[in-house]
Amino acid sequence: MKQLAQYCVPAATVGAAAGLVAGGLAAFVGQPAGWAILTGLGLGVPLIVFGSGYSVLVALRKVPAGVFAPAAVYWLIAFPLALLIHAIVTEWVVTGTPGLPAEPWKFLAFRALLSMGFAIGFLWMHDQVARFYWPHLLKTNPYLTKP
């Protein structure tokens, strides 16, 4: 399990970076610190979880590493769900009660369109982080060896 978690670090880094950007932008536009932190967590945590899920699929050889089509299909589902969670958290922070966005199916459909761009960015950033992180684990992590 530890080795699988180590394998997921680059993917989790992508989600954490997205959360930091979201929280930073919220703070930049003048939102209170608590709102900015919850905005970052509301986006970052789901993307960390879904990104790690994608890495688990790659580690278990269910999808090939670095190939766009499987990543696009995965993020077609995962990215809108992550943004839905973010919207629910944002509603909760602003109004005091969690709630769905207006017209949730349209919300999800539009985010599904955006997911292709995120899939490209995810693969690119994941590969950039992984190429510096994974070499340190080559001797000890069986998920990094070729079958």
C-alpha positions as semicolon CSV with decimal commas, in nm:
position;residue;x (nm);y (nm);z (nm)
1;M;0,000;0,000;0,000
2;K;0,287;0,238;0,081
3;Q;0,441;0,175;-0,259
4;L;0,110;0,247;-0,432
5;A;0,077;0,570;-0,234
6;Q;0,432;0,666;-0,339
7;Y;0,336;0,599;-0,700
8;C;0,040;0,839;-0,663
9;V;0,245;1,136;-0,538
10;P;0,284;1,306;-0,880
11;A;-0,091;1,285;-0,944
12;A;-0,169;1,415;-0,596
13;T;0,071;1,702;-0,661
14;V;-0,138;1,809;-0,961
15;G;-0,451;1,823;-0,744
16;A;-0,269;2,006;-0,467
17;A;-0,138;2,263;-0,716
18;A;-0,491;2,322;-0,848
19;G;-0,616;2,369;-0,492
20;L;-0,336;2,615;-0,417
21;V;-0,418;2,815;-0,729
22;A;-0,790;2,822;-0,643
23;G;-0,721;2,929;-0,285
24;G;-0,463;3,183;-0,397
25;L;-0,701;3,336;-0,649
26;A;-0,975;3,357;-0,387
27;A;-0,737;3,538;-0,152
28;F;-0,613;3,762;-0,434
29;V;-0,963;3,889;-0,511
30;G;-1,014;3,975;-0,146
31;Q;-1,205;3,681;-0,003
32;P;-1,157;3,622;0,370
33;A;-0,874;3,383;0,456
34;G;-1,112;3,110;0,574
35;W;-1,305;3,123;0,247
36;A;-0,986;3,111;0,045
37;I;-0,861;2,809;0,240
38;L;-1,191;2,625;0,201
39;T;-1,201;2,711;-0,168
40;G;-0,855;2,560;-0,212
41;L;-0,945;2,252;-0,013
42;G;-1,283;2,218;-0,185
43;L;-1,112;2,188;-0,522
44;G;-0,776;2,043;-0,423
45;V;-0,894;1,747;-0,216
46;P;-1,128;1,601;-0,483
47;L;-0,861;1,646;-0,751
48;I;-0,602;1,479;-0,527
49;V;-0,837;1,186;-0,471
50;F;-0,939;1,151;-0,838
51;G;-0,582;1,203;-0,960
52;S;-0,460;0,934;-0,723
53;G;-0,738;0,709;-0,851
54;Y;-0,608;0,754;-1,204
55;S;-0,256;0,672;-1,087
56;V;-0,382;0,355;-0,922
57;L;-0,533;0,249;-1,255
58;V;-0,199;0,314;-1,426
59;A;-0,003;0,135;-1,152
60;L;-0,227;-0,170;-1,177
61;R;-0,184;-0,164;-1,557
62;K;-0,557;-0,104;-1,621
63;V;-0,474;0,198;-1,840
64;P;-0,147;0,282;-2,017
65;A;0,068;0,559;-1,872
66;G;0,086;0,890;-2,057
67;V;-0,182;0,808;-2,317
68;F;-0,443;1,078;-2,371
69;A;-0,756;0,876;-2,460
70;P;-0,786;0,681;-2,132
71;A;-0,701;0,995;-1,934
72;A;-0,964;1,190;-2,126
73;V;-1,232;0,929;-2,054
74;Y;-1,136;0,915;-1,687
75;W;-1,140;1,293;-1,645
76;L;-1,463;1,322;-1,845
77;I;-1,629;1,174;-1,536
78;A;-1,392;1,275;-1,256
79;F;-1,334;1,643;-1,343
80;P;-1,703;1,745;-1,342
81;L;-1,753;1,556;-1,015
82;A;-1,455;1,734;-0,858
83;L;-1,593;2,070;-0,967
84;L;-1,938;1,974;-0,838
85;I;-1,785;1,903;-0,497
86;H;-1,605;2,238;-0,519
87;A;-1,933;2,414;-0,603
88;I;-2,108;2,248;-0,308
89;V;-1,827;2,352;-0,072
90;T;-1,832;2,706;-0,211
91;E;-2,210;2,729;-0,160
92;W;-2,163;2,603;0,195
93;V;-1,894;2,861;0,270
94;V;-2,089;3,152;0,123
95;T;-2,444;3,071;0,238
96;G;-2,384;2,849;0,539
97;T;-2,557;2,545;0,390
98;P;-2,430;2,307;0,121
99;G;-2,625;2,304;-0,202
100;L;-2,612;2,204;-0,564
101;P;-2,553;2,462;-0,834
102;A;-2,851;2,578;-1,038
103;E;-2,928;2,331;-1,317
104;P;-2,675;2,068;-1,205
105;W;-2,695;1,865;-1,529
106;K;-2,596;2,169;-1,734
107;F;-2,324;2,242;-1,481
108;L;-2,186;1,888;-1,518
109;A;-2,218;1,888;-1,899
110;F;-2,022;2,212;-1,935
111;R;-1,752;2,089;-1,698
112;A;-1,731;1,767;-1,900
113;L;-1,642;1,981;-2,203
114;L;-1,367;2,149;-2,002
115;S;-1,236;1,814;-1,881
116;M;-1,044;1,748;-2,204
117;G;-0,825;2,049;-2,137
118;F;-0,773;1,940;-1,780
119;A;-0,681;1,589;-1,896
120;I;-0,408;1,734;-2,120
121;G;-0,278;1,954;-1,840
122;F;-0,297;1,670;-1,589
123;L;-0,093;1,436;-1,809
124;W;0,164;1,703;-1,884
125;M;0,209;1,816;-1,524
126;H;0,199;1,458;-1,396
127;D;0,477;1,359;-1,634
128;Q;0,685;1,663;-1,537
129;V;0,661;1,585;-1,166
130;A;0,698;1,208;-1,212
131;R;1,019;1,229;-1,412
132;F;1,192;1,396;-1,117
133;Y;1,022;1,197;-0,840
134;W;1,000;0,839;-0,965
135;P;1,372;0,776;-1,035
136;H;1,435;0,785;-0,659
137;L;1,190;0,496;-0,616
138;L;1,295;0,271;-0,905
139;K;1,479;0,017;-0,692
140;T;1,214;-0,016;-0,423
141;N;0,878;0,031;-0,594
142;P;0,744;-0,259;-0,804
143;Y;0,482;-0,036;-0,970
144;L;0,762;0,147;-1,150
145;T;0,909;-0,163;-1,314
146;K;0,793;-0,266;-1,656
147;P;0,602;-0,595;-1,679
